[in-house]
mmCIF file with all atom_site columns, C-alpha atoms in Angstrom:
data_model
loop_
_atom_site.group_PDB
_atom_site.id
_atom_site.type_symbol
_atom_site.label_atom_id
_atom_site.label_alt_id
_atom_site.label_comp_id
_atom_site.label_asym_id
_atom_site.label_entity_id
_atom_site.label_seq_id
_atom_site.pdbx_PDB_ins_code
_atom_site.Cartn_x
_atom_site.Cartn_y
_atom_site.Cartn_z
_atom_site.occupancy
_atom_site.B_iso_or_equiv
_atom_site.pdbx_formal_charge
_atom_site.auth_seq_id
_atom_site.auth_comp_id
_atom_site.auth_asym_id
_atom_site.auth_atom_id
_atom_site.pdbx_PDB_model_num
ATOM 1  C CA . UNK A 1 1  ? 11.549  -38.941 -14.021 1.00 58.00 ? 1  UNK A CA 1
ATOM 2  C CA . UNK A 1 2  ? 12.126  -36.290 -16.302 1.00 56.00 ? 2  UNK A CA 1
ATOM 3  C CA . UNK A 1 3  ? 8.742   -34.645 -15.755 1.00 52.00 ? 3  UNK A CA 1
ATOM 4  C CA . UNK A 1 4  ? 9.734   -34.670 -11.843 1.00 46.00 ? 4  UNK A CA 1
ATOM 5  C CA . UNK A 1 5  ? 13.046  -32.813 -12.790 1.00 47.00 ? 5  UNK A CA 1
ATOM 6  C CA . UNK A 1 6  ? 11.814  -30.157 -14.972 1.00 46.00 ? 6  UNK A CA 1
ATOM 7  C CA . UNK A 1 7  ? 8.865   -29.632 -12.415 1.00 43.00 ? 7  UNK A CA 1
ATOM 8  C CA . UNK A 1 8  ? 11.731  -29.434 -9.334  1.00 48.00 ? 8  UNK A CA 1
ATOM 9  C CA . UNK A 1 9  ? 13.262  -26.830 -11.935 1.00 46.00 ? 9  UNK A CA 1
ATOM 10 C CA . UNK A 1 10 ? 10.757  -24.684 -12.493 1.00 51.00 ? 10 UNK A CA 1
ATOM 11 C CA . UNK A 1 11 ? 9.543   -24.583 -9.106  1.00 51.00 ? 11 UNK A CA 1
ATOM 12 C CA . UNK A 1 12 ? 13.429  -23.613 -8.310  1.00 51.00 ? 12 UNK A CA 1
ATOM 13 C CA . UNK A 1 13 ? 13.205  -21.092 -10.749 1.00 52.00 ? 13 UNK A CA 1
ATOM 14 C CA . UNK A 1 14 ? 10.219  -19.264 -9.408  1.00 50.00 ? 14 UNK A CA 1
ATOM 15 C CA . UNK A 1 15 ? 10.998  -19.786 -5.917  1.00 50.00 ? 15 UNK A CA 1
ATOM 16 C CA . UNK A 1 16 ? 14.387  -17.462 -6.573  1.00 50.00 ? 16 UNK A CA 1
ATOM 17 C CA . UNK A 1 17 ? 12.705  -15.167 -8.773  1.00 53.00 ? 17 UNK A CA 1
ATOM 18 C CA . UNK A 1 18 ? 10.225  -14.016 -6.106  1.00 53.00 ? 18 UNK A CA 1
ATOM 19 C CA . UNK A 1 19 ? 13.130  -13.667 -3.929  1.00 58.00 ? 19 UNK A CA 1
ATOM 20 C CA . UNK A 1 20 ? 14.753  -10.628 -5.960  1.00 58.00 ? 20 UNK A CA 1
ATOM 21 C CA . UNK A 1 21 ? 11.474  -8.360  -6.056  1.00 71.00 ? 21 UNK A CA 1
ATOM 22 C CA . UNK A 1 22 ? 12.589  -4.418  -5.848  1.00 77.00 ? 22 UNK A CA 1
ATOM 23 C CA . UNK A 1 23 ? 12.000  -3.436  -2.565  1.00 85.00 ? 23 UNK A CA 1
ATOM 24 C CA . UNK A 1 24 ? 9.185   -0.139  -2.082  1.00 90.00 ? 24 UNK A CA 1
ATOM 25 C CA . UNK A 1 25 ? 10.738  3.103   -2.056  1.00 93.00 ? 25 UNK A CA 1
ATOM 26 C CA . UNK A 1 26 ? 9.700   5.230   1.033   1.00 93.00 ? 26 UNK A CA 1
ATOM 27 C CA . UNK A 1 27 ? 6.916   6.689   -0.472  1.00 94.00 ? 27 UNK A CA 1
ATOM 28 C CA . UNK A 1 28 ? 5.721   3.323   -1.908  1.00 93.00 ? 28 UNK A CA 1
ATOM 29 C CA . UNK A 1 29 ? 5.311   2.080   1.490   1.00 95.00 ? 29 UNK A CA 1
ATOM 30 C CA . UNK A 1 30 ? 3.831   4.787   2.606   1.00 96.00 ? 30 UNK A CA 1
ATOM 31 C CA . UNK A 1 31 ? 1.132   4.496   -0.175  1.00 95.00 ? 31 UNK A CA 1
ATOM 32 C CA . UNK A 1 32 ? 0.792   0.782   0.910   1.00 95.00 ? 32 UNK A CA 1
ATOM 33 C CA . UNK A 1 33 ? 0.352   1.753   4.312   1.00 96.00 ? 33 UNK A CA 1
ATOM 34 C CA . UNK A 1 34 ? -2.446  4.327   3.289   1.00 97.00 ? 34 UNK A CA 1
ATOM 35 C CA . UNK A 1 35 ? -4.201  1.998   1.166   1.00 95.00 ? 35 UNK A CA 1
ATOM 36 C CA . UNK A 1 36 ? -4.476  -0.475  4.300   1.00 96.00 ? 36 UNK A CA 1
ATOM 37 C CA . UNK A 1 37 ? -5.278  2.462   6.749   1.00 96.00 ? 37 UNK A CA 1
ATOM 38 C CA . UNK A 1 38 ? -8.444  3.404   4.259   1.00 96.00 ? 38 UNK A CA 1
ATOM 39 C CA . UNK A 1 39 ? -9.351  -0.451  4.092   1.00 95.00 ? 39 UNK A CA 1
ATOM 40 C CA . UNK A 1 40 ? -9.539  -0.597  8.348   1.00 96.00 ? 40 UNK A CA 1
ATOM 41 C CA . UNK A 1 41 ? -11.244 2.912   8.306   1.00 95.00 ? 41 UNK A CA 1
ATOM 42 C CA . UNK A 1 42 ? -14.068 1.772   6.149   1.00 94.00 ? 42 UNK A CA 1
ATOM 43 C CA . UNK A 1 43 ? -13.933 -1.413  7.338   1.00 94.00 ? 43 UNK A CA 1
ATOM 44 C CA . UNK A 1 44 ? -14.878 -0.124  10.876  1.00 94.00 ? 44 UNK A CA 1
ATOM 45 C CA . UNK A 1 45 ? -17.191 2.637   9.637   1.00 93.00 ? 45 UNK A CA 1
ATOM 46 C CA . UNK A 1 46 ? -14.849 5.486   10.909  1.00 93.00 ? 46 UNK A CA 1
ATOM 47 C CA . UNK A 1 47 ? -15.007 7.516   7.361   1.00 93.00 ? 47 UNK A CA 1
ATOM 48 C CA . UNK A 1 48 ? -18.680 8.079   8.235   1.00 91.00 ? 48 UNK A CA 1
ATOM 49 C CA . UNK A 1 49 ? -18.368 9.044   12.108  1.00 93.00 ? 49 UNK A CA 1
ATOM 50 C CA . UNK A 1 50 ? -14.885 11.289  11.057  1.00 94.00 ? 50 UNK A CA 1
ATOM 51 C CA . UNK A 1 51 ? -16.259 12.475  7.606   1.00 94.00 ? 51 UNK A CA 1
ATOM 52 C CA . UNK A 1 52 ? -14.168 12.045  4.589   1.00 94.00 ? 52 UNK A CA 1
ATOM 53 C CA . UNK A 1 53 ? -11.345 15.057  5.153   1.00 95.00 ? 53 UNK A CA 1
ATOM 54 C CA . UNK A 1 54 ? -10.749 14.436  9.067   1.00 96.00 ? 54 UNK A CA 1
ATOM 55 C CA . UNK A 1 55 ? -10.378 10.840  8.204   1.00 96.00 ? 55 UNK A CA 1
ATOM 56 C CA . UNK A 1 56 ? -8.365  11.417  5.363   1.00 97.00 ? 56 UNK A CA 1
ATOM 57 C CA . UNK A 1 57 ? -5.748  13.528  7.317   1.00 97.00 ? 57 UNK A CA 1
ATOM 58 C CA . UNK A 1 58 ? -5.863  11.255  10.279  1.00 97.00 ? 58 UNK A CA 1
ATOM 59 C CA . UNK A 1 59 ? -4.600  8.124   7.676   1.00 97.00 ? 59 UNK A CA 1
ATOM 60 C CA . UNK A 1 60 ? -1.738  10.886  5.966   1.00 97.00 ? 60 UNK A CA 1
ATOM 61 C CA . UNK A 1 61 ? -0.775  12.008  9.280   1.00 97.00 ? 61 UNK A CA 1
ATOM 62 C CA . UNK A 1 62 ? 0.044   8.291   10.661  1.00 97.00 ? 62 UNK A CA 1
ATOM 63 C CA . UNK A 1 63 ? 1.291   7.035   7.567   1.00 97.00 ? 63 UNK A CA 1
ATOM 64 C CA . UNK A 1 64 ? 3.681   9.992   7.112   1.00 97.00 ? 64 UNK A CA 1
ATOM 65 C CA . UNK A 1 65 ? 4.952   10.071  10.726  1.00 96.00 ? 65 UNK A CA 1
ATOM 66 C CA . UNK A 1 66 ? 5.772   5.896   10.314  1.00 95.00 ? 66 UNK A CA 1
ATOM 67 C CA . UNK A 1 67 ? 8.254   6.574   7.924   1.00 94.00 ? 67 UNK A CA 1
ATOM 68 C CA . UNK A 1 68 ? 9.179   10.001  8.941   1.00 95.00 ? 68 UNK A CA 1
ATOM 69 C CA . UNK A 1 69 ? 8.158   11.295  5.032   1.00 95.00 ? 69 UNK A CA 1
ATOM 70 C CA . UNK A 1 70 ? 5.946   14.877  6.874   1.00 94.00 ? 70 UNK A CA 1
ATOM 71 C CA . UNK A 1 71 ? 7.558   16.596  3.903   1.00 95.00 ? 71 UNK A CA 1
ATOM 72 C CA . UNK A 1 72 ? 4.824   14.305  1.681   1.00 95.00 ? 72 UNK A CA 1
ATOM 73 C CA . UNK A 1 73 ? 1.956   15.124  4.070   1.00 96.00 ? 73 UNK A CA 1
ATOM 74 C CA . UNK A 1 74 ? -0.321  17.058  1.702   1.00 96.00 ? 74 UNK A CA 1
ATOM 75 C CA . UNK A 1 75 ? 0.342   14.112  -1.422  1.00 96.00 ? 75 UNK A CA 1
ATOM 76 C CA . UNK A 1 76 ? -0.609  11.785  1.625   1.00 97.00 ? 76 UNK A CA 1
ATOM 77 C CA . UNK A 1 77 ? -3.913  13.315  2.041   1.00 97.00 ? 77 UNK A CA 1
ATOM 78 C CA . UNK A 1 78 ? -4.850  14.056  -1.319  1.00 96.00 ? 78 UNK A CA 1
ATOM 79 C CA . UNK A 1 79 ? -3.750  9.733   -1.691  1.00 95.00 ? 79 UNK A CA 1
ATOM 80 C CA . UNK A 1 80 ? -5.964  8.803   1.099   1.00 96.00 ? 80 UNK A CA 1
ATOM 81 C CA . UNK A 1 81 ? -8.985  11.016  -0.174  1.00 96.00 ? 81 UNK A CA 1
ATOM 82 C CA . UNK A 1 82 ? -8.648  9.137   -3.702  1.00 95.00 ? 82 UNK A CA 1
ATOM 83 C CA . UNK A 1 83 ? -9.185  5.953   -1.871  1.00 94.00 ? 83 UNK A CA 1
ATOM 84 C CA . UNK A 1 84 ? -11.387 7.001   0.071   1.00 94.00 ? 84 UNK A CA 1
ATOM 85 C CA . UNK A 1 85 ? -13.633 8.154   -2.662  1.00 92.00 ? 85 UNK A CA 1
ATOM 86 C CA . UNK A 1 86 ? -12.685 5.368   -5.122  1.00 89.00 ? 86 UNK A CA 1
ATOM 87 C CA . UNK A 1 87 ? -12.106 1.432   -4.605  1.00 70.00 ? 87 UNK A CA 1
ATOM 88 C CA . UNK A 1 88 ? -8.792  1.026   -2.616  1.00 55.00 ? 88 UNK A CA 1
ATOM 89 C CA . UNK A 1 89 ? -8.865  -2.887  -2.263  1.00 53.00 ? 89 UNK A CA 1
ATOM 90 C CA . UNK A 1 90 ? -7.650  -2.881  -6.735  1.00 55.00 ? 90 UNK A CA 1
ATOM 91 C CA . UNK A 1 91 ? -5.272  -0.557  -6.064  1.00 58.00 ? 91 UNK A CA 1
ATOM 92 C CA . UNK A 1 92 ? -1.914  -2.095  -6.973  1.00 56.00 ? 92 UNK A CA 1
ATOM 93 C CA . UNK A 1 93 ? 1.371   -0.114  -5.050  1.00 54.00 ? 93 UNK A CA 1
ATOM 94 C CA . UNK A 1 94 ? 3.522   0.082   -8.181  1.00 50.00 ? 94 UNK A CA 1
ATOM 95 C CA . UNK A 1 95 ? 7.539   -0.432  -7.086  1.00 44.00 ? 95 UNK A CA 1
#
């Protein structure tokens, strides 16, 4: 019985703590949002047919108009070109 409690607690206990994560900033999300866009893109083999730069600005221009951050459109691209060129899927978004 006391096994079943402490299990019931500490299944409690991480249950609420996922519940209080720190939300992504703007920017954060955008980042997220980039990282996915570059997974679909190569996914789907558009980085070859739209070359590295076009596709690279295509991903910064969608992300940045989804959360209305334009202001962050060159970071965007330069972001998107770094994960284009490197391995986006072990990117962690840091909060």
């Amino acid at each position: 019985m006391k096994k079943v409690l402490c299990l019931v607690l500490l299944l409690s206990g991480c249950a609420l703590f996922n519940t209080n994560k720190t939300p992504l900033t703007p920017q954060g999300q955008m980042n997220v949002c980039i990282r996915d866009e570059v997974k679909v893109y190569k996914d789907a083999g558009k980085i070859q047919s739209m070359g590295e730069w076009g596709a690279a600005q295509k991903i910064a221009n969608d992300c940045t108009d989804k959360y209305n951050l334009s202001y962050l459109y060159t970071q965007a691209v330069n972001n998107a070109r770094d994960m284009i060129r490197n391995d986006s899927a072990g990117i962690t978004i840091k909060r």
